[in-house]
Short mmCIF file of C-alpha atoms in Angstrom, two decimals:
data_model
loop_
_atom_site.label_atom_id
_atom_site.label_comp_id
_atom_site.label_asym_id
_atom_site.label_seq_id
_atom_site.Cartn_x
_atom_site.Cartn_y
_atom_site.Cartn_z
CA UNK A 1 -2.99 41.29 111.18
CA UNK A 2 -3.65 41.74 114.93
CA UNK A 3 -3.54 44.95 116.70
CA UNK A 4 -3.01 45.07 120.30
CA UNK A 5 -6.06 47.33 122.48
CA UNK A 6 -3.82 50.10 122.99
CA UNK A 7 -3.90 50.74 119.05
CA UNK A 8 -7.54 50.15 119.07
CA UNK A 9 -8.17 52.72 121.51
CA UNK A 10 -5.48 55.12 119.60
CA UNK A 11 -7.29 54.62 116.15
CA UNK A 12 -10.60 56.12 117.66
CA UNK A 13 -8.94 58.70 119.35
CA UNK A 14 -7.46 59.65 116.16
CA UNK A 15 -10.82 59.22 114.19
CA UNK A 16 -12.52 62.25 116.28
CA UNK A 17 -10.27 64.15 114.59
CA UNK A 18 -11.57 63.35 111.36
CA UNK A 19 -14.16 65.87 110.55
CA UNK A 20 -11.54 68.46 110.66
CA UNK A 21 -8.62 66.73 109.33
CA UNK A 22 -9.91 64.52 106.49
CA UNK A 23 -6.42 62.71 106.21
CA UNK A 24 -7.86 58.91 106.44
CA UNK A 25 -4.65 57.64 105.28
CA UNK A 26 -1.87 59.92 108.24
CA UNK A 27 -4.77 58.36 110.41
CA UNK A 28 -4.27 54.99 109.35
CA UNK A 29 -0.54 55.42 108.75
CA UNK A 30 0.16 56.73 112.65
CA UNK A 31 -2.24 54.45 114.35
CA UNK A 32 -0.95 51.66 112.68
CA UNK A 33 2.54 52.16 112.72
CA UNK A 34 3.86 49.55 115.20
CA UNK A 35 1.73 46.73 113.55
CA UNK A 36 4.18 44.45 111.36
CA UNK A 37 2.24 42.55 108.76
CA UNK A 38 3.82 38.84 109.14
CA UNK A 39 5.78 37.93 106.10
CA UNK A 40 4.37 35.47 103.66
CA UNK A 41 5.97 32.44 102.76
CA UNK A 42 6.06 30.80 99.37
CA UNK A 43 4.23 27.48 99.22
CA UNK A 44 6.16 24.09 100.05
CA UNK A 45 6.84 21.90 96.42
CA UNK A 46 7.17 18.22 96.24
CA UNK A 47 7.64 16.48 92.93
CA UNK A 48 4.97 13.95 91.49
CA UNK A 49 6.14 11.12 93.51
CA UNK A 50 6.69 12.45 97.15
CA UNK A 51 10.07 11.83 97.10
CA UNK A 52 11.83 15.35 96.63
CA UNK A 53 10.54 18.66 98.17
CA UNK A 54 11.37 22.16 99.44
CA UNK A 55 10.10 24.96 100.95
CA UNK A 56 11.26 27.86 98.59
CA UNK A 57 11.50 31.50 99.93
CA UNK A 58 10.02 32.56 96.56
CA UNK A 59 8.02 31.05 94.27
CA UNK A 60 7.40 32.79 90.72
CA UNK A 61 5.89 32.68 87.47
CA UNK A 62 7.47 35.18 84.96
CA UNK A 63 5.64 35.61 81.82
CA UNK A 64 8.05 37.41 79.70
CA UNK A 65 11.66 36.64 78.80
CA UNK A 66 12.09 40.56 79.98
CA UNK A 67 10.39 40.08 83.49
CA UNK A 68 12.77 36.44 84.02
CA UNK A 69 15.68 38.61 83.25
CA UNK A 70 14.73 41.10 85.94
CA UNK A 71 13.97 38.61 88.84
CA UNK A 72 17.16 36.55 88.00
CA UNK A 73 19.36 39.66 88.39
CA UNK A 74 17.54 40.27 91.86
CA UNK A 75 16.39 36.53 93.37
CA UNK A 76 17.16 34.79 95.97
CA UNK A 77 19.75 31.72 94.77
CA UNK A 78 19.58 28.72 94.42
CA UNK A 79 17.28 29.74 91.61
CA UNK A 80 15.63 26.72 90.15
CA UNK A 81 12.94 26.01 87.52
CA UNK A 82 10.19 22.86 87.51
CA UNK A 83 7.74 21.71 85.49
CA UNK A 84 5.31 19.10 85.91
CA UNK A 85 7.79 17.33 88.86
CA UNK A 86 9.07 14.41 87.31
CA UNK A 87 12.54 14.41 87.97
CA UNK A 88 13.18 11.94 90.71
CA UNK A 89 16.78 13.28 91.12
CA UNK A 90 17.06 16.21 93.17
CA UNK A 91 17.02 18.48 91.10
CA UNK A 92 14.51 20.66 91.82
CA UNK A 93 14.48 21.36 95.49
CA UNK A 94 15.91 24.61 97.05
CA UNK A 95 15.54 26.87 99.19
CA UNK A 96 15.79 30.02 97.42
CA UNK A 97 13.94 30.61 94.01
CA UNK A 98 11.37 28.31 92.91
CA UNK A 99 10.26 29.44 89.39
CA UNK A 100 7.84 27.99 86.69
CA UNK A 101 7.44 28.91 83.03
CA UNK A 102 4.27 27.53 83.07
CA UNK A 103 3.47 31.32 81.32
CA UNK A 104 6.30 30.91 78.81
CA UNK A 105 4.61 28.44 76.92
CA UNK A 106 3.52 27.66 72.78
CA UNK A 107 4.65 27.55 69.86
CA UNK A 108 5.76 30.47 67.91
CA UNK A 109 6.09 29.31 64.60
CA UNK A 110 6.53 26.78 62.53
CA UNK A 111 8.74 26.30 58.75
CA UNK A 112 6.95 24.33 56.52
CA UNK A 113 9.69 23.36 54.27
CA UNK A 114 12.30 22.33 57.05
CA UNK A 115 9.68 21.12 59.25
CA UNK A 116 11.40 23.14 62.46
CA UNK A 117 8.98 24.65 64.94
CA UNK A 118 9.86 27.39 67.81
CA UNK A 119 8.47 26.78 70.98
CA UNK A 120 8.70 28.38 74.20
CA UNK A 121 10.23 26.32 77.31
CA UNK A 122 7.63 26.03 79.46
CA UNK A 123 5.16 23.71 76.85
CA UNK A 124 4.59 20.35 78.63
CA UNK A 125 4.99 17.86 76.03
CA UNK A 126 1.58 16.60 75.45
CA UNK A 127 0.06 20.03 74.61
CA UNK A 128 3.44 20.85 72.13
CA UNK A 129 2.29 17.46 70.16
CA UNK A 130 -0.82 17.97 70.11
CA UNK A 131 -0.31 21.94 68.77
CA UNK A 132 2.13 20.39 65.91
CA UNK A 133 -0.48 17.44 65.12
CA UNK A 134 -3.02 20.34 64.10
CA UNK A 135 0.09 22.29 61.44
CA UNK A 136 0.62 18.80 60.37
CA UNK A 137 3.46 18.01 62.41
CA UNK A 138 5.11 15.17 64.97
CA UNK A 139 8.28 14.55 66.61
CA UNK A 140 10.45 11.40 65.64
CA UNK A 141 10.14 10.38 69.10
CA UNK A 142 8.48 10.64 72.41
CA UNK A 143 9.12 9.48 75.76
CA UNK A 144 6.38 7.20 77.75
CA UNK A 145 5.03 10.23 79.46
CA UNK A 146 4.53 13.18 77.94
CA UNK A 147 3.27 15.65 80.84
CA UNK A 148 7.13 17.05 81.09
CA UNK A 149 7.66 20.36 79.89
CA UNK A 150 10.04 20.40 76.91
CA UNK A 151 12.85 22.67 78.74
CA UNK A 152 12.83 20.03 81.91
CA UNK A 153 12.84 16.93 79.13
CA UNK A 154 15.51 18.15 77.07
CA UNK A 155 17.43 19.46 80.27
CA UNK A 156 17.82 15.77 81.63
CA UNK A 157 18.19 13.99 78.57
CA UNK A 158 14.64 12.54 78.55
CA UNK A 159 14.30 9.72 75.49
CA UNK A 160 11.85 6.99 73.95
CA UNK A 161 13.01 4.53 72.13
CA UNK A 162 14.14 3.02 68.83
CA UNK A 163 17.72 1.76 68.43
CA UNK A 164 17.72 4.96 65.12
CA UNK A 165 16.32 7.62 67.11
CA UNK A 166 18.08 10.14 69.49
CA UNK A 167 16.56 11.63 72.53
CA UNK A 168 14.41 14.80 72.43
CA UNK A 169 17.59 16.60 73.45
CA UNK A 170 19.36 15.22 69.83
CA UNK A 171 16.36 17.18 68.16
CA UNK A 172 16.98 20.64 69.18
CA UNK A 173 18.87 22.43 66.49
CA UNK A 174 18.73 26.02 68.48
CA UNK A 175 17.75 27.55 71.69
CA UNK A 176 17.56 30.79 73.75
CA UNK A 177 18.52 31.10 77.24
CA UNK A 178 18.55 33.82 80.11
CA UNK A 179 22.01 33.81 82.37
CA UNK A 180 22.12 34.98 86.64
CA UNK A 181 23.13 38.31 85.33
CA UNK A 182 19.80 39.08 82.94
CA UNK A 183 21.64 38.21 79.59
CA UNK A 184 20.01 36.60 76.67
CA UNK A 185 21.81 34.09 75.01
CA UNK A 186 20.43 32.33 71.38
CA UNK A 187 22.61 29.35 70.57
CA UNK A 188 23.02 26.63 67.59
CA UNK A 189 25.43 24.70 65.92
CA UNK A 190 26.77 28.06 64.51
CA UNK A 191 26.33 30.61 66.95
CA UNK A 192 27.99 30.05 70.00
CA UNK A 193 28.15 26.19 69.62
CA UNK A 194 29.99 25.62 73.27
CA UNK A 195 27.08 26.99 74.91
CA UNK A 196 24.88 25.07 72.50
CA UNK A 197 26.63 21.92 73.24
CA UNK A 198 26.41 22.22 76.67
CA UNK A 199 22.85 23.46 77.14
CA UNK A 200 20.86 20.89 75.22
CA UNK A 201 21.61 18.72 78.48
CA UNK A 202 22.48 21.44 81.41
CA UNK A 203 20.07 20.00 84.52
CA UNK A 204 19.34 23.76 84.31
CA UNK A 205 22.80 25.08 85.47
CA UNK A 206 23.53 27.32 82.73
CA UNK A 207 20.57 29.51 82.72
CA UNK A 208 17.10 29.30 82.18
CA UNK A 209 16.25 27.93 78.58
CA UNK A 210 13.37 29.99 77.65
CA UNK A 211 12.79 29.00 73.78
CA UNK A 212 13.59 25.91 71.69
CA UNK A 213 14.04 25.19 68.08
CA UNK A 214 12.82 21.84 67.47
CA UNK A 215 13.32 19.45 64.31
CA UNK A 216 10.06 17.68 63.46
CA UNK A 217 8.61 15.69 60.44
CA UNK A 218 5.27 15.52 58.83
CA UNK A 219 2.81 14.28 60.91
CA UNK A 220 2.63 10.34 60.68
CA UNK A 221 0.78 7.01 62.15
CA UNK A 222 2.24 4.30 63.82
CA UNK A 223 0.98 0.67 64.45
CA UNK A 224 1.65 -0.60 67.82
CA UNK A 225 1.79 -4.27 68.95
CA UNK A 226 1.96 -5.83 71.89
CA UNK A 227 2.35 -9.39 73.22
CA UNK A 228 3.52 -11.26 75.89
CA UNK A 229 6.25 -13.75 75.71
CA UNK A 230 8.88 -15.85 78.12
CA UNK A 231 11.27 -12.78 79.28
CA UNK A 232 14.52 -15.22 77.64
CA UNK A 233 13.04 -15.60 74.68
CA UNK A 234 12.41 -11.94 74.43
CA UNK A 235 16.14 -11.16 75.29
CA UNK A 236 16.79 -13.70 72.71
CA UNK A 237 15.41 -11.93 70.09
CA UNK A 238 16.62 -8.60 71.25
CA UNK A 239 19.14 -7.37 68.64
CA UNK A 240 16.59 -8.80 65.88
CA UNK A 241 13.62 -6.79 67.24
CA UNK A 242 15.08 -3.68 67.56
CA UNK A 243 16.37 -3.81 64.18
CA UNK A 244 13.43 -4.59 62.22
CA UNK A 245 11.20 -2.07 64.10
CA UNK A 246 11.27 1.41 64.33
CA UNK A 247 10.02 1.54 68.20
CA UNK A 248 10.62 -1.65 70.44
CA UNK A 249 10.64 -1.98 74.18
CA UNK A 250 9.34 -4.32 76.88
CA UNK A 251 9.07 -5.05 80.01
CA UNK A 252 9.78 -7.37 82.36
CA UNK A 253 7.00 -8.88 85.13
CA UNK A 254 9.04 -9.03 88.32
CA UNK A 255 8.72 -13.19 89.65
CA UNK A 256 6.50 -13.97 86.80
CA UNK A 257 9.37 -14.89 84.02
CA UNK A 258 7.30 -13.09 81.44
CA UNK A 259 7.59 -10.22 79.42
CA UNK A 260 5.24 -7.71 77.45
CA UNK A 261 7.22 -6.27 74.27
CA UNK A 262 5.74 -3.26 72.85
CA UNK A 263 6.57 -2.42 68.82
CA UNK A 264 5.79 0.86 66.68
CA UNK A 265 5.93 0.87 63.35
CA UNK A 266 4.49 3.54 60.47
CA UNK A 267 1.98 2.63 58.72
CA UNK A 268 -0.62 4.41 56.22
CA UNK A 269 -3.97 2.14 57.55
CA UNK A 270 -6.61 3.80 59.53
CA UNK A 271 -6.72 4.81 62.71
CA UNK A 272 -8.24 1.96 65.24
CA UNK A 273 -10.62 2.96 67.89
CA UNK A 274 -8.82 3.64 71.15
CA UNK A 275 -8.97 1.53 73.42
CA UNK A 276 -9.27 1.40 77.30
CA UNK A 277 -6.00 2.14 79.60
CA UNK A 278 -6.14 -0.63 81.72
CA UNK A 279 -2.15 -0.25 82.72
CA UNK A 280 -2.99 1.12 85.97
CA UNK A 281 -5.58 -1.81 86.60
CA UNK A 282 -3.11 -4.45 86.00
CA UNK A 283 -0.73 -2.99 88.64
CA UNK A 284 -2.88 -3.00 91.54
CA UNK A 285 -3.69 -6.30 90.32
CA UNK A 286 0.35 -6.81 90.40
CA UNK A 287 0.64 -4.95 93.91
CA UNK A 288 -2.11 -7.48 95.22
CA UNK A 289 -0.29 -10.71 94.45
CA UNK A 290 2.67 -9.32 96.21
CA UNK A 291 0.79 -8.25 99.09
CA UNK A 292 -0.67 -11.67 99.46
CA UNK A 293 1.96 -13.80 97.87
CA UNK A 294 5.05 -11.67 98.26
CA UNK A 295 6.35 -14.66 100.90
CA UNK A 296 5.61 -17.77 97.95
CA UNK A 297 7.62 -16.40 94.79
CA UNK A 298 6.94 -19.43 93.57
CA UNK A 299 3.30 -19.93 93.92
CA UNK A 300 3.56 -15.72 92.67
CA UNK A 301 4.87 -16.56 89.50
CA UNK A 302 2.24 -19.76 88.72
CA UNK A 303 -0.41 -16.92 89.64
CA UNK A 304 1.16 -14.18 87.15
CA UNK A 305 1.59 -17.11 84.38
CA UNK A 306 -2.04 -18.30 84.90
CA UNK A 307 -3.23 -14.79 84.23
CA UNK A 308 -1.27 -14.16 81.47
CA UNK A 309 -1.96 -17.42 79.66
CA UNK A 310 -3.48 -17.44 76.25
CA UNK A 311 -3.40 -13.71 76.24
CA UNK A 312 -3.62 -13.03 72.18
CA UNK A 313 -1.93 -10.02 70.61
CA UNK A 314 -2.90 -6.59 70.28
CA UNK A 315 -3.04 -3.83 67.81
CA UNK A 316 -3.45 -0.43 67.47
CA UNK A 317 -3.25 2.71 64.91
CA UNK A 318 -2.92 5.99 65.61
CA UNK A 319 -1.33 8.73 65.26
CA UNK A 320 2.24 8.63 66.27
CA UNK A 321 1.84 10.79 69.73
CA UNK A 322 -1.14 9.30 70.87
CA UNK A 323 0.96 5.84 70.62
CA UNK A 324 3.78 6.76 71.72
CA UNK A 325 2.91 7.75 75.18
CA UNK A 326 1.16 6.23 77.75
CA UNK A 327 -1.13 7.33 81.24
CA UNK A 328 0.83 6.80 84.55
CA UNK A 329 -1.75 6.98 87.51
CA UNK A 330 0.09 4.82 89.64
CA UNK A 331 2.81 6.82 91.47
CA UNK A 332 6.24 5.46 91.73
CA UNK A 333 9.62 6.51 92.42
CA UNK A 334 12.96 5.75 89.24
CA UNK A 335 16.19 4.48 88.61
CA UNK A 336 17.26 4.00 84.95
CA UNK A 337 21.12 3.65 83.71
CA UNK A 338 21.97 3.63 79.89
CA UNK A 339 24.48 0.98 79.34
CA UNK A 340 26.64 0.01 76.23
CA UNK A 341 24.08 -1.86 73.99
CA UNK A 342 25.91 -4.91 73.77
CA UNK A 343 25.64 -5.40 77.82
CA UNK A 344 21.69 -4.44 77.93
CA UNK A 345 20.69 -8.49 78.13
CA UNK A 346 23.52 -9.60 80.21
CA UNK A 347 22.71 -6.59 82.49
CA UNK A 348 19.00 -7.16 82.70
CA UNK A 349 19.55 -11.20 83.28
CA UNK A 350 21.83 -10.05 86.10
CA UNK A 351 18.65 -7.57 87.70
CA UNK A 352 16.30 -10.24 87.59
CA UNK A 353 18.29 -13.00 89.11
CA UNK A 354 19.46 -10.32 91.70
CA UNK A 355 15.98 -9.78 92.41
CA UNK A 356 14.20 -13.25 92.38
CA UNK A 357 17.07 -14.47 94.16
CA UNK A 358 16.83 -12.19 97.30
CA UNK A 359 12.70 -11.63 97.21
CA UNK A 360 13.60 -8.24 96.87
CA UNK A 361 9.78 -6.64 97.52
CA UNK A 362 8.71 -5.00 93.79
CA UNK A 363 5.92 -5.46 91.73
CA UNK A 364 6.29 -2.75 88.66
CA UNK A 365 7.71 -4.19 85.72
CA UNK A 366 11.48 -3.37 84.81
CA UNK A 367 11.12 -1.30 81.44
CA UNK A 368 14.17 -1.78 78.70
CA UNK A 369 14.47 0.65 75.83
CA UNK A 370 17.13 1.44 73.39
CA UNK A 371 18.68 4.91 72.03
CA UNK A 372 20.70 6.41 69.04
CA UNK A 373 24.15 7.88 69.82
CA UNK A 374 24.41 11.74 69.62
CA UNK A 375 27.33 14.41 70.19
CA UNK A 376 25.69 16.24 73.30
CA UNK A 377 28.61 17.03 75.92
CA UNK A 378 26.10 15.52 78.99
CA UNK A 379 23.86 13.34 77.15
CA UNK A 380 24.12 9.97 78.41
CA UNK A 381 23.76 8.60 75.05
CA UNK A 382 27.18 10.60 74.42
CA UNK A 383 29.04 8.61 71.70
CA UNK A 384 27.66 5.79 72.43
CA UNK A 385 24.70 3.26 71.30
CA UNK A 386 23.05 2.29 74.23
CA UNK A 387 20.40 0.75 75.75
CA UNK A 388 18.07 1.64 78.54
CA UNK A 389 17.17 -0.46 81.78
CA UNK A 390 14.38 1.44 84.03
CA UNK A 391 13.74 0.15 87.57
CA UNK A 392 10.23 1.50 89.39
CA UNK A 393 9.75 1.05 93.10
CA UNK A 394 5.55 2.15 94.52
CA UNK A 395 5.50 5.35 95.74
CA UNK A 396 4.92 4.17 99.28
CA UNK A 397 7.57 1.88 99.81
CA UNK A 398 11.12 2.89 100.72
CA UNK A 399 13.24 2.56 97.17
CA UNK A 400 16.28 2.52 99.00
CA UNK A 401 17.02 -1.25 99.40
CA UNK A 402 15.82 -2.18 96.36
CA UNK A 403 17.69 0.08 93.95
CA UNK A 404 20.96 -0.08 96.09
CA UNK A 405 21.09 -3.77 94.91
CA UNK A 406 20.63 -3.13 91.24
CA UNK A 407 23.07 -0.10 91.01
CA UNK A 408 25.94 -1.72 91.32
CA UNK A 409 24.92 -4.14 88.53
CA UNK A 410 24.35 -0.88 85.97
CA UNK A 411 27.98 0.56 86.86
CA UNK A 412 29.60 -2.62 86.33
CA UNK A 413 28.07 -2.68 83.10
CA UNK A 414 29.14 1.07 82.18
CA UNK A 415 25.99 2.65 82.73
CA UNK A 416 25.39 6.50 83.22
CA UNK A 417 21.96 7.01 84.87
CA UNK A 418 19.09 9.32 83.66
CA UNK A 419 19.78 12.99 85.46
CA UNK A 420 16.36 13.12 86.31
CA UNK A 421 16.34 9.70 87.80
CA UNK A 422 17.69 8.32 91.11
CA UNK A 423 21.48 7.41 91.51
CA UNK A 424 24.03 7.98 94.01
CA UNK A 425 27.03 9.17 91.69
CA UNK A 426 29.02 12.18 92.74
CA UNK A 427 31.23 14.21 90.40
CA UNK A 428 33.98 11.73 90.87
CA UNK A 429 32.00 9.10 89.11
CA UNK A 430 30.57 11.74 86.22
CA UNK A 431 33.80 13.26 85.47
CA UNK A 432 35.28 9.16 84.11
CA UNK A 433 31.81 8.61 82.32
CA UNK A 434 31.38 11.86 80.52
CA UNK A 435 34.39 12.94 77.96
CA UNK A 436 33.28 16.43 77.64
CA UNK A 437 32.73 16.80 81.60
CA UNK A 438 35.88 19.76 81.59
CA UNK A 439 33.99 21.23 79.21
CA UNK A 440 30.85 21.55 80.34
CA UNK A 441 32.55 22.59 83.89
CA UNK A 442 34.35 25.59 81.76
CA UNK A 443 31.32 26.75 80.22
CA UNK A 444 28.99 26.32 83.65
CA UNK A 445 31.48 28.59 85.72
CA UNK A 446 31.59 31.26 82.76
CA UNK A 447 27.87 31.99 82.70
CA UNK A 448 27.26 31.51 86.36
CA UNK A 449 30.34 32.09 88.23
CA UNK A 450 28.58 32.70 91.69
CA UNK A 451 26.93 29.42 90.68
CA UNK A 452 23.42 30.90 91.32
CA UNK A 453 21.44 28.12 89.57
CA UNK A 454 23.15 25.08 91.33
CA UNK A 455 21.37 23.69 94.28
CA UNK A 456 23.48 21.34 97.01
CA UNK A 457 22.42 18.23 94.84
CA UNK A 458 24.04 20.09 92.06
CA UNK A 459 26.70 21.23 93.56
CA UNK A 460 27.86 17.70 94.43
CA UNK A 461 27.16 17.14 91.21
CA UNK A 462 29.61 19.33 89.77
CA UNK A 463 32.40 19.18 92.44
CA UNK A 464 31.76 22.81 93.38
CA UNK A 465 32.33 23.53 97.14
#
């Protein structure tokens, strides 16, 4: 605060005074009266990538379901929650309420004989399976990174893969949220089962979900093996892979015609010593041979093969989430559609030709999962067995060219993309893909009818003017 040298020269008037007065704070109070503190100004967000931010006028960190209530009654709207930043969509950004539950975090309890733990919405993933590894617990599933908080995962949809298993959003069997207006809402298949079908997948525009009932199992190892083989013999042997192993993705080395597959599978052997990450390593090394060879796809691909010759398989046990997910150091921005199962190859031959055809500048490998069908009114796995095509572009280079040549390929195909992944559909193209899309609408507008919680990505969305 600055004060001009007329109010310095007033204060010390004033202050002669003192002795007789003794009223330090009237002194303060009418010397000081003109000065105007400046107002503060929340701090700007961006997500992990660098390719959504904001500058919110308030940024907050409730740490009771009681103190949320309050500040949603009051806030400033759009009122919006984060938690680690990995949406790519724009989800996230506003310009009203940025809030974190970052203090609404843990479990609660668990229930040894169904296996169902209670934990609070703000929990990023990694610490949740970690807490349920030590009461003997694990999820049937987790996604390749696991620094999400479980309210943000389950709120886009977030999955792994194995052509059985459903997405974390399929495991919730309950959940509490707080409304715009301060209410507290517990939901399940029971109670309330609109709300519950809507909010297991809401891209927080119900409410904010504050605590989560989550089906587990008893904690369990996996084996993991990987190899590298040609990427069409690999698409091949697609439909057998995936149904003689619990877990099976790969990926596909842009230019290089090769593919590393990736399989989980339980097993009761030891755990193997773990070994060094060196994913990050071998995308710089990746990034390099398109920065020098980017012009020579041809002479690219001999380089990639050359490398990757003679590379033997590898194993690994442990326990299932410290297999399951995987380090990302290497920033990027996303695009990933879920198609129909049955078009996955067709799809993913299309993406590669697309790209190796136009030298289309990418060096991250294109990741392809699968997915179990569930009943969730905005799951993209709604009804439907599907299968997973992810598209990366580095963090520095402008995505737009690249992924506006694959996205038509994905909607020919049927996809719906990842919410918390980069697309350009509108509520036009949501409202044909999604069956339940009225009624998600209807249950949206009756808990927030002054649409507090929907930013302008939302809103456009949603349809909502």
């Amino acid at each position: 605060m600055n004060a001009s040298r007329r109010q310095l020269l007033k204060f010390a008037t004033a202050a002669s005074a003192l002795a007789a007065t003794g009223t330090i704070p009237a002194l303060v109070e009418s010397a000081f009266a003109d000065v105007v503190p400046p107002a503060r100004k929340a701090l700007p967000w961006r997500n992990w990538s660098g390719g959504q931010s904001c500058e919110p006028s308030v940024r907050a960190a409730p740490a009771s379901e009681a103190e949320l209530a309050e500040l949603l009654k009051r806030t400033a709207a759009p009122i919006r929650a984060v938690g680690a930043g990995h949406s790519f969509s724009g989800l996230v950004p506003t310009q009203g309420t940025l809030l974190t539950l970052d203090r609404i975090s843990g479990v609660v309890d668990h229930d040894p004989a169904t296996h169902q733990a209670t934990v609070r919405a703000g929990m990023r993933l990694a610490a949740m399976a970690d807490e349920l590894a030590r009461r003997g617990l694990a999820l049937a599933n987790l996604p390749d990174i696991n620094k999400q908080s479980l309210a943000g995962a389950i709120s886009t949809g977030t999955h792994g893969t194995g052509v059985g298993i459903g997405s974390l959003s399929s495991f919730v069997t309950g959940l509490r949220l707080v409304t715009a207006s301060g209410e507290t809402i517990d939901c399940d298949a029971q109670t309330r089962p609109e709300i519950f079908n809507a909010a297991r997948v809401s891209l927080g525009a119900l409410g904010i979900i504050t605590e989560i009932r989550i089906q587990a199992q008893p904690l369990y190892k996996l084996k993991r093996r990987t190899w590298i083989a040609p990427v069409a013999e690999m698409l091949e042997q697609v439909p057998d892979l995936e149904a003689k192993n619990r877990n099976f993705e790969f990926y596909y080395i842009p230019y290089s015609g090769m593919a590393l597959g990736i399989v989980n599978n339980e097993t009761d052997e030891p755990e193997t010593p773990t070994p060094v990450n060196e994913d990050d390593n071998g995308l710089r090394e990746l990034k390099m041979l398109e920065d020098w060879l980017g012009w020579a796809p041809s002479l690219r691909r001999w380089a990639i093969q050359k490398a990757l010759a003679g590379r033997a398989a590898e194993e690994r046990v442990d326990y299932s989430h410290k297999t399951l997910a995987t380090e990302r150091g290497v920033r990027f921005n996303e695009m990933e559609y879920h198609l129909p199962r049955e078009a996955g190859p067709a799809a993913l031959r299309e993406i590669i030709d697309t790209i190796e055809k136009n030298n289309i500048k990418v060096y991250f490998p294109i990741e392809f999962r699968t997915t179990a069908p569930d009943e969730i009114w905005l799951s993209p796995f709604y009804e439907r067995k599907s299968c997973s095509i992810a598209v990366h572009q580095f963090h520095e280079w402008d995505y737009h060219p690249y992924f506006a040549a694959i996205e038509p390929i994905h909607r020919k195909h049927g996809g719906r993309p990842h919410w918390g992944k980069l697309n350009t559909l509108t509520a036009a193209d949501f409202s044909t893909l999604y069956p339940k899309w009225k009624d998600f609408l209807d249950v949206r507008a009756s808990l927030d009818p002054q649409s507090k919680f929907l930013n302008p990505y939302l809103k456009k969305v949603f349809g909502v003017a």
